[in-house]
Short mmCIF file of C-alpha atoms in Angstrom, two decimals:
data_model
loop_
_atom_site.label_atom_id
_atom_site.label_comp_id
_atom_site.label_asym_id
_atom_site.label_seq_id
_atom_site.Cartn_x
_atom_site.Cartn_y
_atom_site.Cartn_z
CA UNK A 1 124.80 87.98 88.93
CA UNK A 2 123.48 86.61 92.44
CA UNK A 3 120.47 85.41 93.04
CA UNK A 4 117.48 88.19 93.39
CA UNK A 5 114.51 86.65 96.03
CA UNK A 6 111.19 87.41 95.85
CA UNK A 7 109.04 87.81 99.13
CA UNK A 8 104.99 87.88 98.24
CA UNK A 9 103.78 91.29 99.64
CA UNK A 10 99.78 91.13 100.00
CA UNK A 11 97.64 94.43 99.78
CA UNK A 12 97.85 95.50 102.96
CA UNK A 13 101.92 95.64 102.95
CA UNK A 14 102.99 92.83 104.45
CA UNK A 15 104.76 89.62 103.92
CA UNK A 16 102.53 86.74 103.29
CA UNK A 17 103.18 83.63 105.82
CA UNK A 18 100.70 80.81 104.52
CA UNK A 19 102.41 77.83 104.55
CA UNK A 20 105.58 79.05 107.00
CA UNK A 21 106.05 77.65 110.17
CA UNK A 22 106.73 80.39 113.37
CA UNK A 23 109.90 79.82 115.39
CA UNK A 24 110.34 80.04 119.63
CA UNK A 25 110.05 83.65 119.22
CA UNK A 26 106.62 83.74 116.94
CA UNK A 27 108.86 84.85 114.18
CA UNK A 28 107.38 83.75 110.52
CA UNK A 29 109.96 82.13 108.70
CA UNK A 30 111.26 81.87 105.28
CA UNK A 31 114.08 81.24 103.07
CA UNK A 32 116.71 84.30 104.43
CA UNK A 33 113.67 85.82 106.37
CA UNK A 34 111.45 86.49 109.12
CA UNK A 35 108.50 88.15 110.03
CA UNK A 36 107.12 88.95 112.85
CA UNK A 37 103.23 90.40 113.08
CA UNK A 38 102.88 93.88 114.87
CA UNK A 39 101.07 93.87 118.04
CA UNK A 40 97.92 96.04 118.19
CA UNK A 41 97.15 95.60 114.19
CA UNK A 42 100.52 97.06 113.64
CA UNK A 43 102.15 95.73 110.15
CA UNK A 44 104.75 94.39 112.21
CA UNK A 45 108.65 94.31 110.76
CA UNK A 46 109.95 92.17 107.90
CA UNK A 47 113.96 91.54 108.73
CA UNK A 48 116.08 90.45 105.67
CA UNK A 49 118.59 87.87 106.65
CA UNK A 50 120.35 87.02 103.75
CA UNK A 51 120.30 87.26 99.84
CA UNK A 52 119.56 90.10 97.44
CA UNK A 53 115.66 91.94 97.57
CA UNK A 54 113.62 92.80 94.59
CA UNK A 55 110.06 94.13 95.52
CA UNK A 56 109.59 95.65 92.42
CA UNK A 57 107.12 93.74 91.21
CA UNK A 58 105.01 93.09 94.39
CA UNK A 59 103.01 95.64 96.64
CA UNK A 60 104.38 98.30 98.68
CA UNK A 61 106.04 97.22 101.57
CA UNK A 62 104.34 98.68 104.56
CA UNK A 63 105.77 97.23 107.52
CA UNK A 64 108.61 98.18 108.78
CA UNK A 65 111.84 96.35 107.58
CA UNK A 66 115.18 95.81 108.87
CA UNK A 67 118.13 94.29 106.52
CA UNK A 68 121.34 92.68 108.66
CA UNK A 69 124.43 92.40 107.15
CA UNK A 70 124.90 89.85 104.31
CA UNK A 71 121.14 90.70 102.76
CA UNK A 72 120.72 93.74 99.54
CA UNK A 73 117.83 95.45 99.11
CA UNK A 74 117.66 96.29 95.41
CA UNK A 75 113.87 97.75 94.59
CA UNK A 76 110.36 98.13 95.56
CA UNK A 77 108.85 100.56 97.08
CA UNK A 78 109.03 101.04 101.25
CA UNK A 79 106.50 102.94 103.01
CA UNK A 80 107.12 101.74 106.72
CA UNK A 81 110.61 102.47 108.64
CA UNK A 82 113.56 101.05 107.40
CA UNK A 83 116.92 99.78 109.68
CA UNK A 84 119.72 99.05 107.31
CA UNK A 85 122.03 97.27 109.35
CA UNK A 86 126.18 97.11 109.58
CA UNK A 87 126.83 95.55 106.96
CA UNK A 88 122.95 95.31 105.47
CA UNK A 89 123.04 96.87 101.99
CA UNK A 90 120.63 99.28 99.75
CA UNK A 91 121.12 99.45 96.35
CA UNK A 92 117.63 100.86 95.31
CA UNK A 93 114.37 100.92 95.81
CA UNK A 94 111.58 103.92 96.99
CA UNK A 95 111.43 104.67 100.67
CA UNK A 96 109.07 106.98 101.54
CA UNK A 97 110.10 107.04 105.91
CA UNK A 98 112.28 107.67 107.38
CA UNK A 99 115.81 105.12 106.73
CA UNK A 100 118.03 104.74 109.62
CA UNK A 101 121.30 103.36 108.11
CA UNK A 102 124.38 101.64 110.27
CA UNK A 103 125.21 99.73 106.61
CA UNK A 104 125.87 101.13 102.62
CA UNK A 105 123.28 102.85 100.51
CA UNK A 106 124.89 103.00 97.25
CA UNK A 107 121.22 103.94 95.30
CA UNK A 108 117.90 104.42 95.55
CA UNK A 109 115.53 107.45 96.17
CA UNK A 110 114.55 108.49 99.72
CA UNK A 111 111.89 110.08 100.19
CA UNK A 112 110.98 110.92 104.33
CA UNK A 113 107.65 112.06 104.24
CA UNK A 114 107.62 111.47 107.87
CA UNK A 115 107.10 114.49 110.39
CA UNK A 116 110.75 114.98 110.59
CA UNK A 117 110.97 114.97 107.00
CA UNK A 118 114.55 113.13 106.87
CA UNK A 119 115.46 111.02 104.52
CA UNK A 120 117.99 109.09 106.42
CA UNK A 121 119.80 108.94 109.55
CA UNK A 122 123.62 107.35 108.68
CA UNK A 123 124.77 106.11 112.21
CA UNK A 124 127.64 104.39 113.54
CA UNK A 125 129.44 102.74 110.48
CA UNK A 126 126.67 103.91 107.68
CA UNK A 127 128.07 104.69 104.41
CA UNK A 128 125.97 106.57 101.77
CA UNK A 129 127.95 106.22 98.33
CA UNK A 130 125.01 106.99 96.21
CA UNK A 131 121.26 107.62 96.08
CA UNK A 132 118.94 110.75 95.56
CA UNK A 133 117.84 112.31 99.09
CA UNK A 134 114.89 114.03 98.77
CA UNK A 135 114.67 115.25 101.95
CA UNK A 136 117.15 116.21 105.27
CA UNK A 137 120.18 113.48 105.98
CA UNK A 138 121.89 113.76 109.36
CA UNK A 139 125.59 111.92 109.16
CA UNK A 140 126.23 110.92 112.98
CA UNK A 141 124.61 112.08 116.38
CA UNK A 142 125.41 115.05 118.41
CA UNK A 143 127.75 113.10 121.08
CA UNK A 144 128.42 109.79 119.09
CA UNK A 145 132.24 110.31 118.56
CA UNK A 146 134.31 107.48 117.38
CA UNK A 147 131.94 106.83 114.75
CA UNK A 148 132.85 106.32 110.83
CA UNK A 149 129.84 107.17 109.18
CA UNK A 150 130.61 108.78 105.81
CA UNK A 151 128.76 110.64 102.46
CA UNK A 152 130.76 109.93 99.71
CA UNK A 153 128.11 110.22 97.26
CA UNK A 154 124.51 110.92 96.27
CA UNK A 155 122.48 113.78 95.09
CA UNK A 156 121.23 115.54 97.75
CA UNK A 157 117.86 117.93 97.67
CA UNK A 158 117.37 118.92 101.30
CA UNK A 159 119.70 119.78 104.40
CA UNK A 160 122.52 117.91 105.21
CA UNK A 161 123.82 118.15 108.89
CA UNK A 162 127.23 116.22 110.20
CA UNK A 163 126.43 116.28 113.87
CA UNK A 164 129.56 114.06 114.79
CA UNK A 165 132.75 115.25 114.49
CA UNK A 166 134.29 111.56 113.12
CA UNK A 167 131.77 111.31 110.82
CA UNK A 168 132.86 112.74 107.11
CA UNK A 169 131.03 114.11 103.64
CA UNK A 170 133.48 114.20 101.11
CA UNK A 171 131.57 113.90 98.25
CA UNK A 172 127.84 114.50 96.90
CA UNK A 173 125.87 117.17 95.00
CA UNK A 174 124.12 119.08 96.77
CA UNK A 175 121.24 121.47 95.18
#
């Protein structure tokens, strides 16, 4: 199997950056990632570059997070926003915000505790293939035609609302 990486998460949620250098743009930066510290004693936003994500065995991950294409996020628990890019991947993992996803969540469990109480947003090119959903997914955007987000899969527990007409569910349970 491919190589699972390890970020330290401290107790307050966020990446820890002793011994990392900061590039042009004040980005922390380690081996297939970057962080950059929120302003205002935000958490700030971890962003996966490349490689496959295990934060099972570390804290909670409370900043936000963004995985681009090439990087897998397979476990650990999530409790700030989450951008899963084109071509980013989830694969598990507990995400208790909100999870706006352009990329493939195959598993995992997604919770949205947020005020909107949605577990994920699938834009553009998201593809959800598996997972359980605890709480409302919206497949498109009212007015985003010409998109190819899709639900093939995934257990569903909450609303599910296709607000694009390109955008396709063709498979799932839904209770």
């Amino acid at each position: 199997g491919a190589d699972v990486t390890t970020i330290q998460i401290d107790s307050n949620g966020k990446p820890v950056t002793s011994g990392l250098h900061t590039d042009s743009e004040g980005y922390w930066v380690g081996n297939g990632w970057k962080y950059m510290d929120g302003a205002d004693s935000g958490l700030g936003t971890l962003t996966l570059m490349s490689g496959t994500w295990d934060f099972t065995k570390q804290n909670a991950v409370k900043c936000d997070v963004m995985i681009l294409k090439d990087a897998v996020v397979s476990g650990g628990t999530f409790e700030g926003i989450v951008w899963n890019e084109a071509d980013g991947k989830i694969s598990g993992g507990t995400f208790k915000e909100t999870v706006s996803n352009k990329g493939t969540i195959t598993g995992g469990i997604f919770v949205g505790v947020d005020s909107g109480s949605t577990s994920v947003i699938n834009y553009d090119t998201g593809k959800i293939t598996g997972g359980v959903f605890e709480n409302n997914v919206t497949n498109g955007a009212s007015g985003d035609e010409g998109i190819s987000a899709s639900i093939t899969g995934g257990l569903f527990k909450a609303e599910v609302q296709n607000k694009a007409a390109s955008a396709a569910i063709s498979g799932g349970v839904f209770v």
